[in-house]
XYZ file of C-alpha atoms in Angstrom:
632
model
C 43.045 -23.109 -72.500
C 44.578 -21.110 -69.616
C 43.093 -21.320 -66.125
C 42.546 -17.550 -66.177
C 40.472 -17.812 -69.352
C 38.491 -20.701 -67.887
C 37.667 -18.637 -64.786
C 36.730 -15.667 -66.969
C 34.320 -17.698 -69.118
C 32.836 -19.437 -66.074
C 32.111 -16.135 -64.401
C 30.453 -14.699 -67.508
C 28.309 -17.821 -67.853
C 27.215 -17.464 -64.213
C 26.199 -13.873 -64.828
C 24.269 -14.740 -67.998
C 22.481 -17.612 -66.297
C 21.327 -15.404 -63.470
C 23.038 -17.424 -60.772
C 24.438 -14.207 -59.330
C 22.241 -11.266 -58.344
C 21.920 -8.386 -60.771
C 23.786 -6.134 -58.358
C 26.797 -8.509 -58.114
C 30.019 -6.573 -57.653
C 33.675 -7.393 -57.031
C 35.313 -6.468 -53.731
C 39.109 -6.231 -53.876
C 40.714 -6.150 -50.440
C 44.198 -6.112 -48.994
C 44.039 -9.413 -47.144
C 47.398 -9.179 -45.384
C 50.888 -7.690 -45.413
C 54.007 -9.167 -43.869
C 57.794 -9.278 -44.058
C 59.433 -12.448 -45.332
C 62.602 -13.962 -43.868
C 64.690 -11.367 -45.752
C 62.521 -8.467 -44.453
C 60.969 -7.889 -47.875
C 57.354 -6.748 -47.913
C 54.717 -9.190 -49.162
C 51.127 -8.136 -49.882
C 48.168 -10.403 -50.548
C 45.090 -9.236 -52.458
C 41.767 -11.034 -52.615
C 38.378 -10.601 -54.238
C 35.608 -11.188 -51.714
C 32.914 -10.021 -54.100
C 30.460 -11.912 -56.267
C 31.980 -11.245 -59.668
C 35.253 -10.536 -61.394
C 37.334 -7.386 -61.625
C 37.467 -6.306 -65.250
C 40.974 -6.195 -66.781
C 43.020 -3.018 -66.597
C 41.171 -1.554 -63.628
C 42.659 -0.283 -60.383
C 46.048 0.190 -58.783
C 48.003 -0.465 -55.616
C 50.016 2.106 -53.648
C 52.384 1.288 -50.785
C 53.406 3.814 -48.135
C 56.316 3.311 -45.736
C 56.448 5.680 -42.756
C 53.988 7.939 -44.547
C 55.881 8.185 -47.834
C 54.594 6.613 -51.059
C 57.411 4.329 -52.197
C 55.841 2.058 -54.798
C 52.786 1.868 -57.036
C 51.459 -0.900 -59.259
C 48.782 -1.134 -61.895
C 46.686 -4.156 -61.005
C 46.510 -5.063 -64.684
C 50.307 -5.464 -64.754
C 50.423 -8.102 -62.008
C 51.582 -11.461 -63.383
C 49.204 -13.355 -61.094
C 45.643 -12.185 -61.715
C 43.888 -14.604 -59.349
C 42.621 -11.641 -57.301
C 40.334 -10.681 -60.199
C 38.098 -13.681 -59.593
C 35.736 -14.282 -56.664
C 37.687 -15.997 -53.893
C 40.989 -15.603 -55.693
C 44.162 -14.546 -53.861
C 47.274 -12.912 -55.333
C 50.512 -12.386 -53.402
C 52.591 -9.410 -54.527
C 56.263 -9.901 -53.651
C 57.900 -6.480 -53.528
C 61.537 -5.389 -53.439
C 60.761 -3.152 -50.480
C 63.180 -4.181 -47.724
C 62.916 -2.754 -44.214
C 65.271 -2.487 -41.257
C 65.229 -0.983 -37.773
C 62.366 -0.391 -35.305
C 58.646 -0.651 -36.068
C 57.845 0.693 -39.549
C 54.471 2.137 -40.494
C 53.185 0.305 -43.575
C 50.120 1.633 -45.386
C 48.655 -0.114 -48.421
C 45.792 1.229 -50.518
C 44.200 -0.816 -53.280
C 42.203 0.983 -55.973
C 43.190 4.427 -54.569
C 41.337 6.287 -57.339
C 38.119 4.210 -57.104
C 38.440 2.888 -60.657
C 36.687 -0.323 -59.577
C 33.041 -0.212 -58.531
C 33.031 -2.484 -55.463
C 30.577 -4.022 -53.046
C 32.423 -2.484 -50.064
C 34.949 0.304 -50.562
C 35.893 0.525 -46.888
C 38.304 -2.412 -46.923
C 40.626 -0.871 -49.510
C 43.242 0.224 -46.985
C 45.526 -1.794 -44.733
C 47.671 -0.081 -42.091
C 50.064 -1.918 -39.808
C 53.303 -1.401 -37.902
C 55.712 -4.164 -38.903
C 58.867 -4.996 -36.955
C 61.761 -6.100 -39.213
C 63.831 -9.055 -38.066
C 67.298 -8.089 -36.700
C 69.305 -9.174 -39.737
C 73.006 -8.474 -40.128
C 74.322 -6.244 -42.901
C 74.977 -2.690 -44.009
C 72.383 -0.003 -44.639
C 73.537 3.025 -46.600
C 71.347 6.105 -46.323
C 71.575 9.803 -47.127
C 72.109 11.900 -44.011
C 71.242 15.593 -43.569
C 72.678 17.466 -46.550
C 74.348 20.805 -45.918
C 75.803 23.857 -47.605
C 79.411 24.340 -46.628
C 80.849 27.650 -45.460
C 81.999 28.125 -49.043
C 78.463 27.700 -50.390
C 79.020 24.192 -51.774
C 76.813 21.107 -51.502
C 78.082 18.330 -49.222
C 76.178 15.066 -48.794
C 76.804 12.584 -45.951
C 76.335 8.873 -46.641
C 75.722 6.999 -43.410
C 75.899 3.311 -42.645
C 72.854 2.735 -40.427
C 73.302 -1.025 -40.435
C 75.231 -3.273 -38.085
C 78.044 -4.445 -40.386
C 80.850 -2.758 -42.330
C 80.305 -2.175 -46.043
C 82.436 -4.355 -48.333
C 85.844 -3.088 -49.397
C 85.949 -1.099 -52.657
C 82.169 -0.816 -52.738
C 81.097 1.354 -55.725
C 77.983 3.507 -55.335
C 76.433 6.496 -57.080
C 74.501 9.635 -56.153
C 72.070 11.292 -58.541
C 71.593 14.956 -57.660
C 69.201 17.610 -58.943
C 69.099 21.204 -57.733
C 65.656 22.798 -58.001
C 64.228 21.711 -61.365
C 67.546 21.663 -63.168
C 69.410 18.862 -64.883
C 70.456 15.775 -62.942
C 74.059 14.917 -62.245
C 75.341 11.468 -61.298
C 78.401 11.140 -59.087
C 80.282 7.890 -58.550
C 82.064 7.329 -55.248
C 83.534 4.543 -53.158
C 81.303 3.483 -50.270
C 83.654 0.737 -49.104
C 84.693 0.044 -45.514
C 82.155 2.340 -43.841
C 81.745 1.111 -40.283
C 78.335 0.807 -38.629
C 77.389 4.336 -37.548
C 80.090 5.769 -39.802
C 79.745 8.497 -42.433
C 81.356 9.045 -45.839
C 81.069 12.620 -47.074
C 80.480 13.124 -50.792
C 81.766 16.506 -51.979
C 81.081 16.707 -55.704
C 83.944 17.775 -57.972
C 83.489 20.075 -59.696
C 81.580 21.555 -56.786
C 77.835 22.165 -56.859
C 77.407 25.751 -55.696
C 74.407 26.895 -53.717
C 74.668 30.717 -53.683
C 71.054 31.188 -52.541
C 68.162 29.090 -51.229
C 67.737 25.936 -53.264
C 65.785 22.689 -53.163
C 68.178 19.734 -53.492
C 67.021 16.256 -54.533
C 69.350 13.279 -54.080
C 68.979 9.592 -54.839
C 71.495 7.015 -53.655
C 72.253 3.803 -55.515
C 74.019 1.980 -52.696
C 75.562 -0.697 -54.899
C 74.714 -4.361 -54.339
C 71.156 -3.101 -53.933
C 69.739 -6.414 -52.797
C 72.241 -6.528 -49.906
C 71.245 -3.139 -48.477
C 69.133 -3.733 -45.364
C 66.693 -0.877 -46.086
C 65.536 0.040 -49.577
C 63.385 3.063 -48.748
C 65.923 5.448 -47.158
C 67.948 6.017 -50.321
C 66.313 9.281 -51.377
C 66.333 12.686 -49.729
C 65.174 16.233 -50.362
C 66.331 19.308 -48.505
C 66.080 23.066 -48.603
C 69.535 24.580 -48.244
C 70.449 26.479 -46.255
C 66.862 26.588 -44.898
C 63.355 26.503 -46.324
C 61.692 29.877 -47.024
C 58.585 28.429 -45.354
C 60.346 28.783 -42.008
C 60.213 32.571 -42.291
C 56.522 32.414 -43.199
C 55.865 30.258 -40.127
C 57.629 32.799 -37.937
C 55.503 35.565 -39.450
C 52.325 33.610 -38.709
C 53.458 32.768 -35.172
C 54.018 36.450 -34.457
C 50.447 37.418 -35.375
C 48.726 38.503 -32.137
C 45.885 35.969 -32.401
C 48.279 33.071 -33.105
C 50.945 34.165 -30.640
C 48.370 34.285 -27.851
C 47.296 30.697 -28.609
C 50.814 29.214 -28.639
C 51.335 28.606 -24.938
C 53.875 26.296 -23.297
C 53.153 25.296 -19.706
C 56.495 24.656 -18.022
C 57.058 22.046 -15.309
C 56.104 24.492 -12.579
C 52.756 25.100 -14.299
C 53.612 28.619 -15.506
C 52.067 29.543 -18.859
C 54.670 30.869 -21.321
C 53.086 32.407 -24.456
C 55.065 32.524 -27.693
C 56.009 36.179 -27.325
C 57.936 35.213 -24.156
C 59.764 32.253 -25.635
C 63.541 32.338 -25.463
C 65.743 32.478 -28.560
C 66.576 28.801 -28.003
C 62.901 27.822 -27.898
C 62.200 29.725 -31.103
C 65.176 28.036 -32.753
C 63.676 24.680 -31.802
C 60.497 25.658 -33.649
C 62.468 26.819 -36.723
C 64.350 23.537 -36.764
C 61.168 21.478 -36.427
C 59.503 23.295 -39.342
C 62.571 22.871 -41.527
C 62.607 19.155 -40.734
C 59.006 18.901 -41.950
C 59.984 20.717 -45.122
C 62.743 18.156 -45.656
C 60.443 15.194 -45.096
C 61.786 14.313 -41.640
C 59.932 13.936 -38.316
C 59.607 17.290 -36.595
C 60.196 15.776 -33.161
C 60.786 12.243 -31.905
C 61.297 9.204 -34.123
C 59.902 6.661 -31.640
C 57.441 6.969 -28.736
C 59.002 8.718 -25.724
C 60.845 6.756 -23.071
C 59.182 6.035 -19.730
C 61.765 7.109 -17.129
C 59.885 5.959 -14.003
C 57.747 3.048 -12.866
C 54.743 5.315 -13.392
C 54.122 4.658 -17.090
C 51.996 7.780 -17.421
C 55.062 10.015 -17.076
C 57.535 11.190 -19.705
C 60.613 13.419 -19.418
C 60.229 17.180 -19.748
C 62.697 17.246 -22.656
C 60.567 14.773 -24.605
C 57.388 16.659 -23.705
C 58.894 19.868 -25.085
C 59.976 18.215 -28.352
C 56.523 16.676 -28.780
C 54.813 20.013 -28.176
C 57.109 21.881 -30.560
C 56.455 19.221 -33.207
C 52.707 19.884 -32.877
C 53.113 23.636 -33.174
C 55.405 23.140 -36.164
C 52.868 20.807 -37.817
C 49.996 23.238 -37.301
C 51.864 26.291 -38.545
C 53.445 24.356 -41.439
C 50.000 23.263 -42.648
C 48.884 26.898 -42.370
C 51.939 28.364 -44.107
C 51.830 25.820 -46.925
C 48.068 26.255 -47.426
C 47.615 22.485 -47.224
C 44.009 22.814 -46.040
C 41.422 25.393 -47.138
C 40.665 26.611 -43.610
C 42.767 29.193 -41.764
C 43.932 29.406 -38.162
C 43.348 33.144 -38.186
C 39.649 32.623 -39.010
C 39.069 30.328 -36.021
C 37.792 31.323 -32.620
C 40.340 31.878 -29.864
C 39.096 28.761 -28.049
C 39.513 26.604 -31.164
C 43.066 27.868 -31.718
C 43.835 27.088 -28.093
C 42.709 23.478 -28.590
C 45.317 23.184 -31.330
C 48.234 25.203 -29.952
C 48.128 25.240 -26.133
C 50.430 22.578 -24.666
C 47.926 21.650 -21.944
C 45.827 19.989 -24.659
C 48.782 17.777 -25.648
C 51.119 17.266 -22.672
C 50.627 18.449 -19.116
C 53.168 19.035 -16.327
C 53.012 16.674 -13.381
C 52.906 19.024 -10.422
C 53.474 16.068 -8.083
C 56.507 14.761 -9.968
C 58.308 17.732 -11.542
C 59.856 18.015 -14.040
C 57.865 15.089 -15.468
C 54.936 15.439 -17.873
C 52.055 13.225 -18.949
C 49.952 13.084 -22.086
C 46.511 14.619 -22.031
C 44.067 11.717 -21.651
C 44.785 8.085 -22.524
C 46.383 8.623 -25.945
C 50.084 9.343 -26.547
C 49.876 11.946 -29.317
C 53.648 11.969 -29.833
C 53.892 12.013 -33.662
C 51.702 14.598 -35.434
C 53.272 13.860 -38.813
C 52.136 10.212 -38.644
C 48.536 11.415 -38.203
C 48.909 13.835 -41.104
C 50.411 11.146 -43.341
C 47.597 8.780 -42.381
C 44.912 11.287 -43.361
C 46.544 12.244 -46.648
C 47.785 8.785 -47.661
C 44.403 7.112 -47.173
C 42.499 9.981 -48.790
C 40.659 10.893 -45.589
C 41.535 14.597 -45.692
C 38.585 16.308 -47.359
C 37.784 19.894 -48.338
C 35.768 20.616 -45.175
C 35.997 19.895 -41.460
C 32.806 17.852 -41.594
C 33.916 15.836 -44.607
C 37.180 14.950 -42.879
C 35.423 14.026 -39.627
C 33.020 11.764 -41.521
C 35.812 10.100 -43.531
C 37.822 9.390 -40.372
C 34.691 8.075 -38.655
C 34.009 5.699 -41.541
C 37.559 4.331 -41.191
C 37.086 3.929 -37.435
C 33.767 2.154 -37.974
C 35.519 -0.583 -39.901
C 38.898 -0.847 -38.197
C 38.776 0.132 -34.507
C 38.152 -2.438 -31.795
C 37.182 -1.676 -28.218
C 39.745 -3.205 -25.834
C 38.178 -5.064 -22.932
C 39.640 -6.931 -19.998
C 43.183 -6.783 -18.733
C 45.210 -7.179 -21.940
C 48.466 -5.309 -21.233
C 49.256 -2.294 -23.359
C 52.651 -3.781 -24.132
C 50.807 -6.548 -25.961
C 48.409 -4.257 -27.817
C 50.874 -1.478 -28.657
C 54.381 -2.756 -27.772
C 54.477 0.238 -25.418
C 53.630 0.434 -21.708
C 52.526 4.069 -21.583
C 49.481 5.839 -22.995
C 48.227 4.333 -26.270
C 50.454 5.686 -29.089
C 48.399 7.327 -31.818
C 50.451 5.773 -34.598
C 49.979 2.249 -33.240
C 46.238 2.726 -33.020
C 46.229 3.804 -36.663
C 48.923 1.313 -37.721
C 48.322 -1.682 -35.454
C 51.359 -3.773 -34.588
C 51.723 -7.121 -36.306
C 49.347 -9.721 -34.917
C 47.097 -7.159 -33.201
C 43.886 -5.358 -34.088
C 43.456 -1.585 -34.174
C 42.775 -1.452 -30.438
C 41.254 1.564 -28.740
C 40.842 2.003 -24.994
C 37.107 2.528 -25.334
C 35.433 5.907 -25.563
C 38.399 7.606 -23.873
C 40.847 6.239 -26.432
C 38.597 6.951 -29.407
C 37.869 10.521 -28.322
C 41.605 11.040 -27.858
C 42.312 9.543 -31.281
C 39.885 11.986 -32.902
C 41.647 14.847 -31.165
C 45.130 13.647 -32.163
C 44.470 12.827 -35.814
C 42.345 15.873 -36.617
C 44.705 18.240 -34.798
C 47.342 17.388 -37.433
C 45.026 18.971 -40.039
C 44.124 21.978 -37.843
C 40.656 20.667 -36.994
C 39.944 21.289 -33.282
C 38.358 18.621 -31.083
C 37.141 18.900 -27.495
C 36.714 15.945 -25.176
C 33.762 16.014 -22.798
C 33.352 13.647 -19.863
C 30.068 12.664 -18.295
C 29.279 13.486 -14.692
C 30.681 10.169 -13.459
C 33.923 10.566 -15.472
C 33.417 7.017 -16.786
C 32.544 7.952 -20.386
C 33.685 10.568 -22.862
C 32.620 11.890 -26.234
C 34.333 14.006 -28.899
C 32.963 17.441 -29.737
C 33.815 19.161 -33.014
C 33.271 22.820 -32.143
C 34.102 24.266 -35.554
C 31.077 22.474 -37.074
C 28.867 22.486 -33.943
C 28.591 18.704 -33.904
C 29.397 15.984 -31.390
C 28.793 12.326 -30.639
C 26.590 10.917 -27.939
C 29.353 8.516 -26.921
C 32.967 8.026 -27.945
C 32.263 4.398 -28.859
C 29.712 5.368 -31.525
C 32.046 5.101 -34.583
C 32.617 1.347 -34.364
C 29.176 0.313 -33.220
C 27.760 -2.210 -35.661
C 25.154 0.166 -37.009
C 27.813 1.949 -39.092
C 29.206 -1.078 -40.886
C 29.225 -0.900 -44.649
C 27.940 -4.330 -45.615
C 24.622 -4.000 -47.412
C 22.927 -0.592 -47.267
C 25.318 1.623 -45.292
C 24.058 4.178 -42.839
C 25.271 7.738 -43.329
C 27.832 8.904 -40.791
C 25.416 11.716 -39.959
C 23.438 9.325 -37.737
C 26.151 9.571 -35.053
C 26.811 13.308 -35.465
C 24.429 15.552 -33.575
C 24.483 19.104 -32.317
C 25.257 19.582 -28.618
C 21.744 20.962 -28.202
C 20.240 17.795 -29.700
C 22.365 15.614 -27.424
C 21.299 17.604 -24.373
C 17.610 17.462 -25.270
C 17.451 13.853 -26.399
C 19.894 12.158 -24.018
C 21.401 14.219 -21.206
C 18.229 16.014 -20.112
C 15.613 13.904 -21.910
C 12.067 13.836 -20.478
C 11.482 10.571 -18.617
C 8.925 8.051 -19.864
C 6.509 6.849 -17.198
C 3.710 4.347 -16.738
C 1.501 3.317 -13.840
C 4.360 1.559 -12.062
C 6.933 4.346 -12.277
C 9.376 6.152 -14.549
C 12.688 5.439 -16.234
C 15.802 6.698 -14.504
C 17.806 9.295 -16.468
C 20.365 6.578 -17.341
C 17.611 4.211 -18.508
C 16.018 6.952 -20.605
C 19.366 7.781 -22.222
C 19.925 4.109 -23.116
C 16.339 3.690 -24.331
C 16.475 6.743 -26.604
C 19.919 5.847 -27.976
C 18.904 2.262 -28.769
C 15.618 3.282 -30.353
C 17.253 6.008 -32.449
C 19.882 3.534 -33.666
C 17.309 0.914 -34.662
C 15.071 3.543 -36.287
C 17.957 4.723 -38.471
C 18.738 1.109 -39.412
C 15.095 0.478 -40.298
C 14.947 3.612 -42.439
C 17.965 2.434 -44.452
C 17.215 -1.299 -44.104
C 20.873 -1.745 -43.236
C 22.419 -5.069 -42.327
C 22.300 -4.070 -38.672
C 18.508 -4.554 -38.706
C 18.569 -7.461 -41.180
C 21.034 -9.443 -39.073
C 18.645 -10.435 -36.237
C 16.220 -11.914 -38.778
C 19.003 -13.528 -40.809
C 20.619 -15.202 -37.817
C 17.597 -15.889 -35.589
C 14.480 -15.536 -37.681
C 11.316 -13.480 -36.939
C 11.422 -14.183 -33.198
C 14.917 -12.708 -32.852
C 13.887 -9.583 -34.763
C 10.857 -9.295 -32.475
C 13.094 -9.576 -29.408
C 15.467 -6.871 -30.629
C 12.656 -4.461 -31.480
C 10.915 -5.057 -28.157
C 13.943 -4.405 -25.976
C 15.107 -5.884 -22.703
C 12.077 -4.930 -20.642
C 14.205 -2.861 -18.287
C 12.359 0.328 -19.253
C 8.713 1.295 -18.819
C 7.870 0.961 -22.531
C 9.020 -1.459 -25.247
C 11.244 0.076 -27.898
C 8.562 -0.242 -30.581
C 4.820 -0.881 -30.390
C 3.296 -4.135 -31.720
C 2.121 -2.320 -34.870
C 5.590 -0.831 -35.438
C 7.228 -4.232 -34.929
C 4.862 -5.832 -37.435
C 5.574 -3.144 -40.011
C 9.328 -3.548 -39.405
C 9.126 -7.307 -39.966
C 7.270 -6.755 -43.235
C 9.910 -4.272 -44.416
C 12.807 -6.551 -43.430
C 11.292 -9.555 -45.217
C 10.661 -7.448 -48.340
C 14.303 -6.315 -48.361
C 15.559 -9.886 -47.961
C 13.371 -11.003 -50.876
C 14.778 -8.159 -52.965
C 18.341 -9.215 -52.156
C 17.432 -12.813 -52.965
C 15.835 -12.000 -56.302
C 12.365 -12.848 -54.933
C 13.454 -15.646 -52.601
C 13.427 -14.998 -48.849
C 15.742 -17.973 -48.010
C 18.223 -16.970 -50.710
C 18.151 -13.386 -49.467
C 18.931 -14.561 -45.925
C 21.841 -16.616 -47.237
C 23.300 -13.710 -49.210
C 23.036 -11.252 -46.338
C 24.614 -13.779 -43.977
C 27.466 -14.286 -46.440
C 28.221 -10.587 -46.772
C 28.005 -10.115 -43.007
C 30.572 -12.866 -42.510
C 32.842 -11.454 -45.224
C 32.656 -8.027 -43.605
C 33.714 -9.430 -40.226
C 36.525 -11.505 -41.739
C 37.936 -8.529 -43.639
C 37.647 -6.224 -40.653
C 39.806 -8.497 -38.491
C 43.078 -7.670 -40.278
């Protein structure tokens, strides 16, 4: 009898005997992803749930630099250990990577075919740095239409070694939705950095605008240093979307919002841009249409000892990339909301350069990023939202989906850990390396400032405006979502423990409040008093925030309120519900604390099938699993 069959029968017997709770569910997670010694991607899957994954359910999708490059059906994996509680399966892929940090996104069960205990651990996003191996790397360069209207395709060697002599390769080409054509050519003796032009014979004519698809078989496939840069798509001579973007940009309401602030601080609206500046925008949009970065490929250089500063040329390219991203999303109709329907202030948040990069008036012509986040790559934010399924049909839905991801993955950075260690970059925190943490690091955020900036950066890529508001002391910030009239009390709210998804999850709505509610309940809250005095405004804010958090947890009986009892018993729950004693009143009255204890014990008995000790054990187990899976 096979080991798989033994595990299957054992699990069924456990279920029939009632050893597992009636609500037992599997929980398939991406445990890790790494590059082996040959720079080939390895992915490990595990089941941290209580029961097995039924056969034929679920899939696995792998994204490299935002592009889906490989998909598996979980039922087709030769090793099915992941289907069983505690089992681990390693998927060895043929994806080989080369060059600087690569953004790797992995989503298990992307279509929610498997009903799981915790859905929030189904994605894994990291920046992996390939080892500096020696070899060739053939890739398709920018295709072009010759002066005679014919298709020419450059094949570049992006590796660090010459291709072998007499090295046969093929190109498969399709124009629009027509038939494919395969062309054999010699890719031998191409030096590093060199190019071999492929000019099909007979020629492929492009008399008008066409969409060209090309796939390169580089020959000796397993020797090629990078396996994911062998396909390309391009509009030739230029995408028709570029003209639509220019039409949108010229609309009075949009043109007034597109404002570049030059290094002297002068505001230059779109209708005063030079021909060269407008060409830069056309080029950036066309690059997006062809699947290329609209601006920089790596975070900007830091030209001075002041790591806040970047060169004006990089600042301009970053800004143009953002405008291109915003107008491309609008022109393509990639979201159901329209720029033209927004308020002027909301459009300004998206399109005015002062909300992205700002001129340094003390060090011209240098610029700095707005805030503590380096929002240098809008397409990486867009690819993150779309690849992980976080882009929803409404602003609020997208905000809530992103917040749920943050609740599980973001970690507040404390102490003096250098940014070079957290992000492999000395400047402002790069957005992409907060979303795709570098190997060996967590998804670090520089507290409320970093998280508020991350909201602004990621949502801007989908044309959702975000404001950042600082408190009077400038020590804390919070994001405001003006298009839906909601905000957070504090930028750290998303990853506070009360939002974790083990047990009964709290709705994201508990951290989203209207600005009026925040003002009334926290900023200008009435002060509680007793015979000895009153709370200070800061004490009242903290008191109200803590009590509201615990009240929401009690209403849902989430693990945040079960944990004190599970880990420390009734006395620890009593301590938490009473508070620190620093304010004039306890958080909850004796009667409220007694009722809370009764409710918590009833929930633990329910989880334990009538047994309070068993319920405590099960909640403790799922709390520990949640923490282990969150630390990627």
